[in-house]
mmCIF file of C-alpha atoms in Angstrom:
data_model
loop_
_atom_site.group_PDB
_atom_site.id
_atom_site.type_symbol
_atom_site.label_atom_id
_atom_site.label_comp_id
_atom_site.label_asym_id
_atom_site.label_seq_id
_atom_site.Cartn_x
_atom_site.Cartn_y
_atom_site.Cartn_z
ATOM 1 C CA MET F 26 107.387 184.208 66.829
ATOM 2 C CA THR F 27 104.101 185.886 67.799
ATOM 3 C CA ILE F 28 103.301 186.612 71.426
ATOM 4 C CA HIS F 29 100.753 183.775 71.388
ATOM 5 C CA GLU F 30 103.373 181.345 70.089
ATOM 6 C CA LEU F 31 105.868 182.595 72.666
ATOM 7 C CA VAL F 32 103.445 182.139 75.558
ATOM 8 C CA ALA F 33 102.429 178.701 74.268
ATOM 9 C CA SER F 34 106.082 177.630 74.182
ATOM 10 C CA LEU F 35 106.648 178.775 77.778
ATOM 11 C CA GLU F 36 103.372 177.568 79.276
ATOM 12 C CA PRO F 37 104.469 173.973 80.100
ATOM 13 C CA GLU F 38 107.418 175.265 82.151
ATOM 14 C CA ILE F 39 105.291 177.870 83.873
ATOM 15 C CA ASN F 40 102.630 175.293 84.673
ATOM 16 C CA THR F 41 105.265 173.050 86.254
ATOM 17 C CA ILE F 42 106.311 175.931 88.509
ATOM 18 C CA ARG F 43 102.676 176.605 89.348
ATOM 19 C CA GLU F 44 102.173 172.958 90.328
ATOM 20 C CA GLN F 45 105.255 173.036 92.586
ATOM 21 C CA ILE F 46 104.015 176.172 94.330
ATOM 22 C CA HIS F 47 100.494 174.793 94.678
ATOM 23 C CA GLU F 48 101.704 171.535 96.201
ATOM 24 C CA ASN F 49 103.963 173.355 98.659
ATOM 25 C CA PRO F 50 101.957 176.347 99.939
ATOM 26 C CA GLU F 51 103.336 178.767 102.526
ATOM 27 C CA LEU F 52 101.578 181.299 104.717
ATOM 28 C CA GLY F 53 102.216 185.041 104.619
ATOM 29 C CA LEU F 54 105.774 186.214 105.391
ATOM 30 C CA LYS F 55 106.865 182.561 105.446
ATOM 31 C CA GLU F 56 107.094 182.087 101.665
ATOM 32 C CA TYR F 57 110.781 181.150 101.892
ATOM 33 C CA ASN F 58 110.697 178.160 99.533
ATOM 34 C CA THR F 59 108.387 179.891 97.066
ATOM 35 C CA SER F 60 110.649 182.934 96.947
ATOM 36 C CA ALA F 61 113.746 180.762 96.582
ATOM 37 C CA LEU F 62 112.131 178.792 93.746
ATOM 38 C CA ILE F 63 111.249 181.968 91.827
ATOM 39 C CA GLU F 64 114.710 183.444 92.340
ATOM 40 C CA LYS F 65 116.324 180.204 91.171
ATOM 41 C CA GLU F 66 114.196 180.209 88.007
ATOM 42 C CA LEU F 67 114.989 183.848 87.302
ATOM 43 C CA ARG F 68 118.733 183.385 87.693
ATOM 44 C CA ALA F 69 118.803 180.185 85.659
ATOM 45 C CA LYS F 70 116.501 181.089 82.772
ATOM 46 C CA THR F 71 116.444 184.863 82.405
ATOM 47 C CA HIS F 72 118.819 187.779 81.982
ATOM 48 C CA VAL F 73 117.006 190.285 84.157
ATOM 49 C CA ASP F 74 118.964 193.349 85.222
ATOM 50 C CA ARG F 75 118.126 193.340 88.907
ATOM 51 C CA ILE F 76 116.920 190.972 91.603
ATOM 52 C CA GLU F 77 116.569 192.382 95.114
ATOM 53 C CA HIS F 78 114.893 191.152 98.266
ATOM 54 C CA ILE F 79 112.049 193.167 99.758
ATOM 55 C CA GLY F 80 111.688 192.010 103.326
ATOM 56 C CA GLU F 81 112.593 188.377 103.909
ATOM 57 C CA THR F 82 110.538 186.787 101.131
ATOM 58 C CA GLY F 83 109.590 189.509 98.639
ATOM 59 C CA LEU F 84 111.458 189.908 95.350
ATOM 60 C CA LEU F 85 111.941 193.014 93.231
ATOM 61 C CA VAL F 86 112.937 192.203 89.642
ATOM 62 C CA GLU F 87 113.783 194.626 86.859
ATOM 63 C CA ILE F 88 114.133 194.401 83.093
ATOM 64 C CA LYS F 89 115.794 197.409 81.465
ATOM 65 C CA GLY F 90 114.833 198.090 77.879
ATOM 66 C CA THR F 91 117.498 198.926 75.305
ATOM 67 C CA LYS F 92 115.449 201.126 72.953
ATOM 68 C CA PRO F 93 116.690 204.724 72.838
ATOM 69 C CA GLY F 94 114.283 207.416 73.915
ATOM 70 C CA ILE F 95 112.632 208.940 76.972
ATOM 71 C CA ALA F 96 112.612 206.320 79.705
ATOM 72 C CA HIS F 97 109.331 205.254 81.268
ATOM 73 C CA CYS F 98 108.545 202.616 83.882
ATOM 74 C CA ILE F 99 105.724 200.233 84.729
ATOM 75 C CA ALA F 100 105.411 197.850 87.685
ATOM 76 C CA LEU F 101 103.584 194.501 87.646
ATOM 77 C CA ARG F 102 102.638 192.549 90.783
ATOM 78 C CA GLY F 103 101.997 188.928 91.701
ATOM 79 C CA ASP F 104 101.358 187.733 95.274
ATOM 80 C CA MET F 105 102.688 184.480 96.727
ATOM 81 C CA ASP F 106 101.057 183.495 100.033
ATOM 82 C CA ALA F 107 98.548 180.750 100.823
ATOM 83 C CA LEU F 108 95.766 180.343 103.410
ATOM 84 C CA PRO F 109 95.283 178.146 106.509
ATOM 85 C CA ILE F 110 92.666 175.943 104.822
ATOM 86 C CA LYS F 111 92.657 172.169 104.268
ATOM 87 C CA GLU F 112 92.263 171.455 100.560
ATOM 88 C CA ASP F 113 89.516 169.271 99.100
ATOM 89 C CA GLU F 114 90.958 165.763 98.928
ATOM 90 C CA ASN F 115 89.270 165.155 95.576
ATOM 91 C CA HIS F 116 91.456 167.708 93.783
ATOM 92 C CA LYS F 117 93.973 166.143 91.406
ATOM 93 C CA LEU F 118 96.439 168.946 92.066
ATOM 94 C CA ARG F 119 96.445 169.499 95.804
ATOM 95 C CA SER F 120 98.503 170.741 98.716
ATOM 96 C CA ARG F 121 101.002 168.420 100.377
ATOM 97 C CA THR F 122 101.004 170.569 103.514
ATOM 98 C CA ASP F 123 98.142 169.676 105.809
ATOM 99 C CA GLY F 124 95.909 172.596 106.666
ATOM 100 C CA ILE F 125 97.432 175.047 104.176
ATOM 101 C CA MET F 126 96.379 175.580 100.570
ATOM 102 C CA HIS F 127 96.383 178.109 97.755
ATOM 103 C CA ALA F 128 92.685 178.857 98.103
ATOM 104 C CA CYS F 129 92.983 182.307 96.530
ATOM 105 C CA GLY F 130 95.055 181.544 93.448
ATOM 106 C CA HIS F 131 98.304 183.188 94.507
ATOM 107 C CA ASP F 132 100.250 180.240 93.117
ATOM 108 C CA VAL F 133 98.744 181.168 89.760
ATOM 109 C CA HIS F 134 99.505 184.876 90.208
ATOM 110 C CA THR F 135 103.161 184.173 91.027
ATOM 111 C CA SER F 136 103.550 181.830 88.065
ATOM 112 C CA ILE F 137 101.908 184.314 85.706
ATOM 113 C CA LEU F 138 104.278 187.064 86.834
ATOM 114 C CA LEU F 139 107.224 184.756 86.209
ATOM 115 C CA GLY F 140 105.794 184.010 82.766
ATOM 116 C CA ALA F 141 105.446 187.728 82.095
ATOM 117 C CA VAL F 142 109.144 188.198 82.901
ATOM 118 C CA ARG F 143 110.040 185.480 80.406
ATOM 119 C CA VAL F 144 107.827 186.994 77.702
ATOM 120 C CA LEU F 145 108.787 190.620 78.172
ATOM 121 C CA GLU F 146 112.496 189.838 77.984
ATOM 122 C CA HIS F 147 111.932 189.060 74.299
ATOM 123 C CA TYR F 148 110.762 192.641 73.705
ATOM 124 C CA ARG F 149 113.646 194.338 75.528
ATOM 125 C CA ASN F 150 114.900 196.069 72.372
ATOM 126 C CA GLN F 151 111.470 197.662 71.845
ATOM 127 C CA ILE F 152 111.242 199.122 75.337
ATOM 128 C CA ALA F 153 112.552 202.561 76.318
ATOM 129 C CA GLY F 154 112.723 202.361 80.087
ATOM 130 C CA SER F 155 112.152 199.653 82.679
ATOM 131 C CA ILE F 156 109.649 197.055 83.803
ATOM 132 C CA LEU F 157 109.546 196.209 87.506
ATOM 133 C CA PHE F 158 108.074 192.983 88.846
ATOM 134 C CA PHE F 159 106.847 192.766 92.440
ATOM 135 C CA PHE F 160 106.795 189.178 93.743
ATOM 136 C CA GLN F 161 104.887 190.096 96.883
ATOM 137 C CA PRO F 162 104.441 188.169 100.129
ATOM 138 C CA SER F 163 101.576 188.224 102.603
ATOM 139 C CA GLU F 164 98.661 189.690 100.679
ATOM 140 C CA GLU F 165 96.212 187.756 102.838
ATOM 141 C CA THR F 166 97.175 189.829 105.881
ATOM 142 C CA LEU F 167 96.563 192.960 103.763
ATOM 143 C CA GLN F 168 99.999 194.212 104.794
ATOM 144 C CA GLY F 169 102.484 192.726 102.299
ATOM 145 C CA GLY F 170 101.827 195.463 99.751
ATOM 146 C CA LYS F 171 103.170 197.998 102.244
ATOM 147 C CA LEU F 172 106.590 196.353 102.013
ATOM 148 C CA PHE F 173 106.784 197.446 98.393
ATOM 149 C CA ALA F 174 104.921 200.740 98.749
ATOM 150 C CA GLU F 175 107.289 201.845 101.518
ATOM 151 C CA SER F 176 110.528 200.243 100.312
ATOM 152 C CA PRO F 177 113.489 202.624 99.851
ATOM 153 C CA LYS F 178 114.659 200.333 97.052
ATOM 154 C CA ILE F 179 111.759 201.481 94.850
ATOM 155 C CA ASP F 180 111.515 205.035 93.545
ATOM 156 C CA PHE F 181 107.822 205.468 92.830
ATOM 157 C CA HIS F 182 108.490 208.921 91.363
ATOM 158 C CA THR F 183 109.868 207.109 88.311
ATOM 159 C CA ILE F 184 106.944 204.675 87.976
ATOM 160 C CA ASP F 185 104.262 205.752 85.512
ATOM 161 C CA GLY F 186 101.783 203.011 86.297
ATOM 162 C CA VAL F 187 101.151 199.707 88.062
ATOM 163 C CA ALA F 188 99.057 196.631 87.289
ATOM 164 C CA ALA F 189 97.993 193.419 89.006
ATOM 165 C CA LEU F 190 95.728 190.465 88.240
ATOM 166 C CA HIS F 191 93.567 188.311 90.493
ATOM 167 C CA VAL F 192 91.684 185.114 89.715
ATOM 168 C CA THR F 193 87.925 184.897 90.093
ATOM 169 C CA PRO F 194 85.699 181.821 89.866
ATOM 170 C CA ASP F 195 82.899 184.121 88.737
ATOM 171 C CA LEU F 196 84.451 184.072 85.253
ATOM 172 C CA CYS F 197 85.477 181.080 83.158
ATOM 173 C CA ALA F 198 89.130 180.644 82.261
ATOM 174 C CA GLY F 199 89.978 182.592 79.134
ATOM 175 C CA LYS F 200 88.042 185.700 80.170
ATOM 176 C CA ILE F 201 89.103 188.816 82.055
ATOM 177 C CA GLY F 202 87.028 191.381 83.923
ATOM 178 C CA VAL F 203 87.825 195.017 84.585
ATOM 179 C CA ARG F 204 85.969 198.003 85.950
ATOM 180 C CA TYR F 205 86.196 201.778 85.871
ATOM 181 C CA GLY F 206 86.507 203.430 89.280
ATOM 182 C CA ALA F 207 86.250 201.483 92.522
ATOM 183 C CA ILE F 208 86.746 197.745 92.108
ATOM 184 C CA LEU F 209 87.549 196.775 95.722
ATOM 185 C CA GLY F 210 86.850 198.261 99.120
ATOM 186 C CA SER F 211 88.935 199.452 102.029
ATOM 187 C CA SER F 212 89.440 197.076 104.950
ATOM 188 C CA ASP F 213 89.880 198.137 108.562
ATOM 189 C CA GLU F 214 89.861 195.899 111.656
ATOM 190 C CA LEU F 215 87.547 196.824 114.515
ATOM 191 C CA THR F 216 87.822 195.788 118.178
ATOM 192 C CA ILE F 217 85.300 197.041 120.753
ATOM 193 C CA THR F 218 85.746 196.293 124.433
ATOM 194 C CA VAL F 219 82.444 196.881 126.252
ATOM 195 C CA LYS F 220 83.003 197.442 129.961
ATOM 196 C CA GLY F 221 80.395 196.942 132.651
ATOM 197 C CA LYS F 222 80.248 195.521 136.160
ATOM 198 C CA GLY F 223 79.869 191.798 136.577
ATOM 199 C CA GLY F 224 77.805 189.883 139.092
ATOM 200 C CA HIS F 225 75.164 187.228 139.648
ATOM 201 C CA GLY F 226 72.803 186.585 136.760
ATOM 202 C CA ALA F 227 69.898 186.316 139.204
ATOM 203 C CA HIS F 228 70.397 189.921 140.328
ATOM 204 C CA PRO F 229 70.815 192.034 137.150
ATOM 205 C CA ASP F 230 69.848 195.176 139.088
ATOM 206 C CA THR F 231 73.200 194.997 140.912
ATOM 207 C CA VAL F 232 75.358 194.851 137.761
ATOM 208 C CA ILE F 233 76.113 196.818 134.604
ATOM 209 C CA ASP F 234 75.490 194.196 131.942
ATOM 210 C CA PRO F 235 78.108 194.399 129.128
ATOM 211 C CA ILE F 236 76.350 191.642 127.175
ATOM 212 C CA LEU F 237 73.204 193.735 126.931
ATOM 213 C CA LEU F 238 75.229 196.820 126.015
ATOM 214 C CA ALA F 239 77.175 194.845 123.398
ATOM 215 C CA SER F 240 73.948 193.668 121.781
ATOM 216 C CA GLN F 241 72.698 197.247 121.617
ATOM 217 C CA ILE F 242 75.995 198.350 120.044
ATOM 218 C CA VAL F 243 75.652 195.640 117.396
ATOM 219 C CA GLN F 244 72.223 196.977 116.465
ATOM 220 C CA ALA F 245 73.300 200.615 116.549
ATOM 221 C CA LEU F 246 76.248 200.039 114.225
ATOM 222 C CA GLN F 247 73.950 198.534 111.597
ATOM 223 C CA MET F 248 71.940 201.744 111.701
ATOM 224 C CA LEU F 249 75.140 203.635 110.875
ATOM 225 C CA VAL F 250 75.172 202.115 107.401
ATOM 226 C CA SER F 251 71.411 202.056 106.800
ATOM 227 C CA ARG F 252 70.638 205.539 108.154
ATOM 228 C CA GLU F 253 73.781 207.642 107.746
ATOM 229 C CA LEU F 254 74.923 206.658 104.251
ATOM 230 C CA ALA F 255 73.133 207.866 101.143
ATOM 231 C CA ALA F 256 71.392 205.299 98.951
ATOM 232 C CA ASP F 257 74.167 205.503 96.344
ATOM 233 C CA GLN F 258 76.946 205.069 98.915
ATOM 234 C CA SER F 259 78.332 201.711 100.006
ATOM 235 C CA GLY F 260 79.675 200.654 103.354
ATOM 236 C CA VAL F 261 79.864 197.547 105.509
ATOM 237 C CA VAL F 262 80.263 197.176 109.261
ATOM 238 C CA SER F 263 80.288 193.456 110.066
ATOM 239 C CA LEU F 264 80.772 192.292 113.640
ATOM 240 C CA CYS F 265 82.114 188.796 113.265
ATOM 241 C CA SER F 266 83.128 187.810 116.795
ATOM 242 C CA ILE F 267 81.607 188.295 120.243
ATOM 243 C CA GLN F 268 83.303 186.988 123.371
ATOM 244 C CA GLY F 269 82.208 187.458 126.952
ATOM 245 C CA GLY F 270 81.381 185.368 129.968
ATOM 246 C CA ASN F 271 81.966 181.682 130.671
ATOM 247 C CA ALA F 272 79.131 180.579 132.909
ATOM 248 C CA PHE F 273 75.329 180.386 132.604
ATOM 249 C CA ASN F 274 74.663 182.430 135.713
ATOM 250 C CA ILE F 275 77.482 184.993 135.873
ATOM 251 C CA ILE F 276 77.269 188.343 134.118
ATOM 252 C CA PRO F 277 80.849 189.233 133.064
ATOM 253 C CA ASP F 278 82.707 192.479 133.557
ATOM 254 C CA SER F 279 83.374 192.941 129.846
ATOM 255 C CA VAL F 280 82.581 191.766 126.325
ATOM 256 C CA VAL F 281 84.854 192.007 123.283
ATOM 257 C CA LEU F 282 83.455 192.486 119.778
ATOM 258 C CA LYS F 283 85.571 192.157 116.654
ATOM 259 C CA GLY F 284 84.683 192.984 113.095
ATOM 260 C CA THR F 285 85.561 194.517 109.777
ATOM 261 C CA ILE F 286 84.802 197.902 108.211
ATOM 262 C CA ARG F 287 84.556 198.274 104.418
ATOM 263 C CA ALA F 288 83.936 201.198 102.059
ATOM 264 C CA LEU F 289 84.349 202.000 98.368
ATOM 265 C CA ASP F 290 84.932 205.719 98.843
ATOM 266 C CA SER F 291 87.498 207.413 101.095
ATOM 267 C CA ARG F 292 84.984 209.992 102.354
ATOM 268 C CA VAL F 293 82.518 207.277 103.342
ATOM 269 C CA ARG F 294 85.327 205.400 105.045
ATOM 270 C CA GLU F 295 86.310 208.500 107.041
ATOM 271 C CA HIS F 296 82.707 209.056 108.138
ATOM 272 C CA ILE F 297 82.287 205.464 109.321
ATOM 273 C CA LEU F 298 85.618 205.509 111.178
ATOM 274 C CA LYS F 299 84.659 208.757 112.933
ATOM 275 C CA ARG F 300 81.168 207.647 113.933
ATOM 276 C CA ILE F 301 81.905 204.147 115.267
ATOM 277 C CA PRO F 302 83.656 205.320 118.466
ATOM 278 C CA GLU F 303 80.968 207.963 119.027
ATOM 279 C CA ILE F 304 78.150 205.422 118.706
ATOM 280 C CA CYS F 305 79.834 202.761 120.835
ATOM 281 C CA LYS F 306 80.671 205.144 123.653
ATOM 282 C CA GLY F 307 77.237 206.773 123.505
ATOM 283 C CA VAL F 308 75.330 203.489 123.682
ATOM 284 C CA ALA F 309 77.564 202.188 126.468
ATOM 285 C CA ALA F 310 77.227 205.415 128.452
ATOM 286 C CA ALA F 311 73.427 205.275 128.180
ATOM 287 C CA GLY F 312 73.597 201.928 129.983
ATOM 288 C CA ARG F 313 76.086 203.190 132.615
ATOM 289 C CA GLY F 314 78.965 201.343 130.978
ATOM 290 C CA ASP F 315 81.909 202.261 128.790
ATOM 291 C CA ALA F 316 83.372 201.161 125.480
ATOM 292 C CA GLU F 317 86.929 201.247 124.234
ATOM 293 C CA VAL F 318 87.254 201.218 120.445
ATOM 294 C CA SER F 319 90.401 200.189 118.603
ATOM 295 C CA ILE F 320 90.615 200.424 114.807
ATOM 296 C CA LYS F 321 93.543 199.010 112.877
ATOM 297 C CA LEU F 322 93.702 200.705 109.497
ATOM 298 C CA GLY F 323 94.143 198.494 106.461
ATOM 299 C CA PRO F 324 94.295 199.266 102.749
ATOM 300 C CA PRO F 325 92.191 202.065 101.258
ATOM 301 C CA PRO F 326 89.615 201.526 98.500
ATOM 302 C CA LEU F 327 91.192 200.282 95.281
ATOM 303 C CA ILE F 328 90.300 202.708 92.495
ATOM 304 C CA ASN F 329 91.172 201.872 88.896
ATOM 305 C CA ASP F 330 92.534 204.660 86.724
ATOM 306 C CA SER F 331 90.349 205.198 83.634
ATOM 307 C CA GLN F 332 93.247 205.370 81.169
ATOM 308 C CA TRP F 333 94.616 202.095 82.492
ATOM 309 C CA VAL F 334 91.215 200.447 82.237
ATOM 310 C CA ASP F 335 91.112 201.632 78.619
ATOM 311 C CA ARG F 336 94.513 200.016 78.127
ATOM 312 C CA VAL F 337 93.352 196.679 79.531
ATOM 313 C CA LYS F 338 90.269 196.679 77.319
ATOM 314 C CA ARG F 339 92.358 197.579 74.277
ATOM 315 C CA CYS F 340 95.147 195.016 74.694
ATOM 316 C CA GLY F 341 92.757 192.407 76.089
ATOM 317 C CA SER F 342 90.569 192.648 73.006
ATOM 318 C CA LYS F 343 93.619 192.221 70.767
ATOM 319 C CA LEU F 344 95.051 189.256 72.639
ATOM 320 C CA LEU F 345 91.988 187.431 73.949
ATOM 321 C CA GLY F 346 89.146 188.596 71.724
ATOM 322 C CA HIS F 347 86.650 191.357 72.446
ATOM 323 C CA GLU F 348 84.062 188.843 73.683
ATOM 324 C CA ASN F 349 86.440 187.693 76.437
ATOM 325 C CA VAL F 350 86.904 191.140 77.979
ATOM 326 C CA ILE F 351 84.099 191.787 80.457
ATOM 327 C CA GLU F 352 83.313 195.165 81.979
ATOM 328 C CA LEU F 353 82.334 194.305 85.541
ATOM 329 C CA GLU F 354 79.079 195.894 86.642
ATOM 330 C CA HIS F 355 79.646 195.876 90.384
ATOM 331 C CA PRO F 356 82.640 196.357 92.677
ATOM 332 C CA SER F 357 83.450 193.962 95.500
ATOM 333 C CA MET F 358 83.741 194.763 99.190
ATOM 334 C CA GLY F 359 86.734 192.478 99.286
ATOM 335 C CA ALA F 360 90.032 194.289 99.795
ATOM 336 C CA GLU F 361 93.557 194.197 98.382
ATOM 337 C CA ASP F 362 96.827 195.527 99.730
ATOM 338 C CA PHE F 363 97.742 196.392 96.145
ATOM 339 C CA ALA F 364 95.769 199.539 97.003
ATOM 340 C CA PHE F 365 98.813 200.720 98.990
ATOM 341 C CA VAL F 366 100.867 200.503 95.783
ATOM 342 C CA MET F 367 98.151 202.253 93.781
ATOM 343 C CA GLN F 368 98.330 205.173 96.205
ATOM 344 C CA LYS F 369 101.831 205.689 94.836
ATOM 345 C CA ALA F 370 101.049 205.457 91.115
ATOM 346 C CA PRO F 371 97.965 205.187 88.882
ATOM 347 C CA GLY F 372 97.110 201.750 87.622
ATOM 348 C CA VAL F 373 94.658 198.931 87.236
ATOM 349 C CA PHE F 374 93.518 195.773 88.992
ATOM 350 C CA VAL F 375 92.168 193.086 86.661
ATOM 351 C CA ARG F 376 90.108 189.983 87.393
ATOM 352 C CA PHE F 377 90.667 186.873 85.287
ATOM 353 C CA GLY F 378 88.604 183.718 85.151
ATOM 354 C CA SER F 379 89.607 180.519 86.930
ATOM 355 C CA ARG F 380 86.565 178.286 86.483
ATOM 356 C CA SER F 381 86.443 175.541 83.848
ATOM 357 C CA GLU F 382 83.764 175.945 81.202
ATOM 358 C CA GLY F 383 80.866 173.871 82.527
ATOM 359 C CA GLY F 384 82.849 172.997 85.624
ATOM 360 C CA PRO F 385 81.884 173.380 89.283
ATOM 361 C CA TYR F 386 82.116 176.655 91.174
ATOM 362 C CA GLY F 387 84.945 176.679 93.698
ATOM 363 C CA GLY F 388 84.799 179.908 95.678
ATOM 364 C CA LEU F 389 87.815 181.890 96.802
ATOM 365 C CA HIS F 390 89.010 181.041 100.329
ATOM 366 C CA SER F 391 87.203 177.722 100.030
ATOM 367 C CA PRO F 392 88.627 174.170 100.275
ATOM 368 C CA HIS F 393 87.032 173.605 96.865
ATOM 369 C CA PHE F 394 88.738 176.463 95.015
ATOM 370 C CA TYR F 395 90.613 175.415 91.898
ATOM 371 C CA CYS F 396 92.025 177.125 88.833
ATOM 372 C CA ASP F 397 91.738 175.864 85.275
ATOM 373 C CA ARG F 398 95.149 175.598 83.621
ATOM 374 C CA LYS F 399 93.901 177.743 80.740
ATOM 375 C CA ALA F 400 93.987 180.730 83.095
ATOM 376 C CA LEU F 401 97.796 180.715 83.032
ATOM 377 C CA THR F 402 97.932 181.608 79.351
ATOM 378 C CA THR F 403 95.220 184.242 79.780
ATOM 379 C CA GLY F 404 97.044 185.848 82.691
ATOM 380 C CA ILE F 405 100.459 185.942 81.030
ATOM 381 C CA LEU F 406 99.025 187.407 77.835
ATOM 382 C CA THR F 407 97.096 190.035 79.778
ATOM 383 C CA LEU F 408 99.921 191.124 82.085
ATOM 384 C CA ALA F 409 102.528 191.193 79.317
ATOM 385 C CA GLY F 410 100.041 192.893 77.004
ATOM 386 C CA ILE F 411 99.452 195.715 79.480
ATOM 387 C CA ALA F 412 103.186 196.419 79.614
ATOM 388 C CA LEU F 413 103.691 196.197 75.854
ATOM 389 C CA ASP F 414 100.733 198.482 75.174
ATOM 390 C CA PHE F 415 102.157 200.993 77.657
ATOM 391 C CA PHE F 416 105.488 201.055 75.797
ATOM 392 C CA GLY F 417 103.769 201.227 72.414
ATOM 393 C CA VAL F 418 105.085 197.853 71.262
ATOM 394 C CA ASP F 419 103.286 196.247 68.318
ATOM 395 C CA PHE F 420 102.613 192.755 69.650
ATOM 396 C CA GLU F 421 99.969 191.483 67.247
#
């Protein structure tokens, strides 16, 4: 049986699992039923060598190869959590949980990883070493990847490489996209508390206006990107929330700004993180106020390893056809907690198409997001192909 025949034979079962997960979405760190379903399937239909819990809902699965030789190891990841979004009622396959849906394709990722387990078991006797599978919770909080990156149950010194896939509606189902170098940005949370002195709106000379200072800080932070980064450097400082005051004629004591910081290069990230507190405090001080800056660090930029990108292009061309392997021109300022794992080992992050040929565009994190069933086969072939290419298995 060829790998295409094997995947085709498993696809109906995997699609059934995907439908169950999609209809019963769970938010990050609450994926109890999803985790239990995957564990039940693994115990009933596979002969994996290890199943361990990472946190309350994560699963670490291992297949040990039986081929003699120097042992190597690869890790593959699929995330499981959904988003607090109400799904489009016109979707044929839709969430049964009001206000929660798989709007980022993690139901597909989880199902593909399960399919990869089923496929790679068939090649056990051609593998010298181990394949690890990370069924990861809570990617949407950008913290779930840390559970695996920091778990004492995983010895990253023995892992030669890691790989993960993520759907994208920018490509049609059947195609994959990969990129050399940075493919996703870092993501850090910013909170700025601007402190002034409140009072009557009719007498601004008697107050220190934090609303005015906050507006000046918003402007100044945009100059950080436009005037302190070189033209070939990328960074984003987006202030997405401003809260202060509750009456039309009362100037408040303080204003709170919240936002996100993104960068594709660690040095750019460090510069932005250093300058934000300096700018905020300087602007506030010029207006006789003060600013407290709190930054919660998230994942670093996600940088693909060149050799692993070569591997994806090589096995993708064999399994999907050269015309279906796209080299992505631009990175995204979106972020991924898989970057925490890729700090531990070199690897690759691959996009794969979710949109139906000629079908509507349903953006990620949108009530209208959907994934063409054809993407399941593409994802399983790609993820399994990466592992088989790594172990030098002839899978054509």
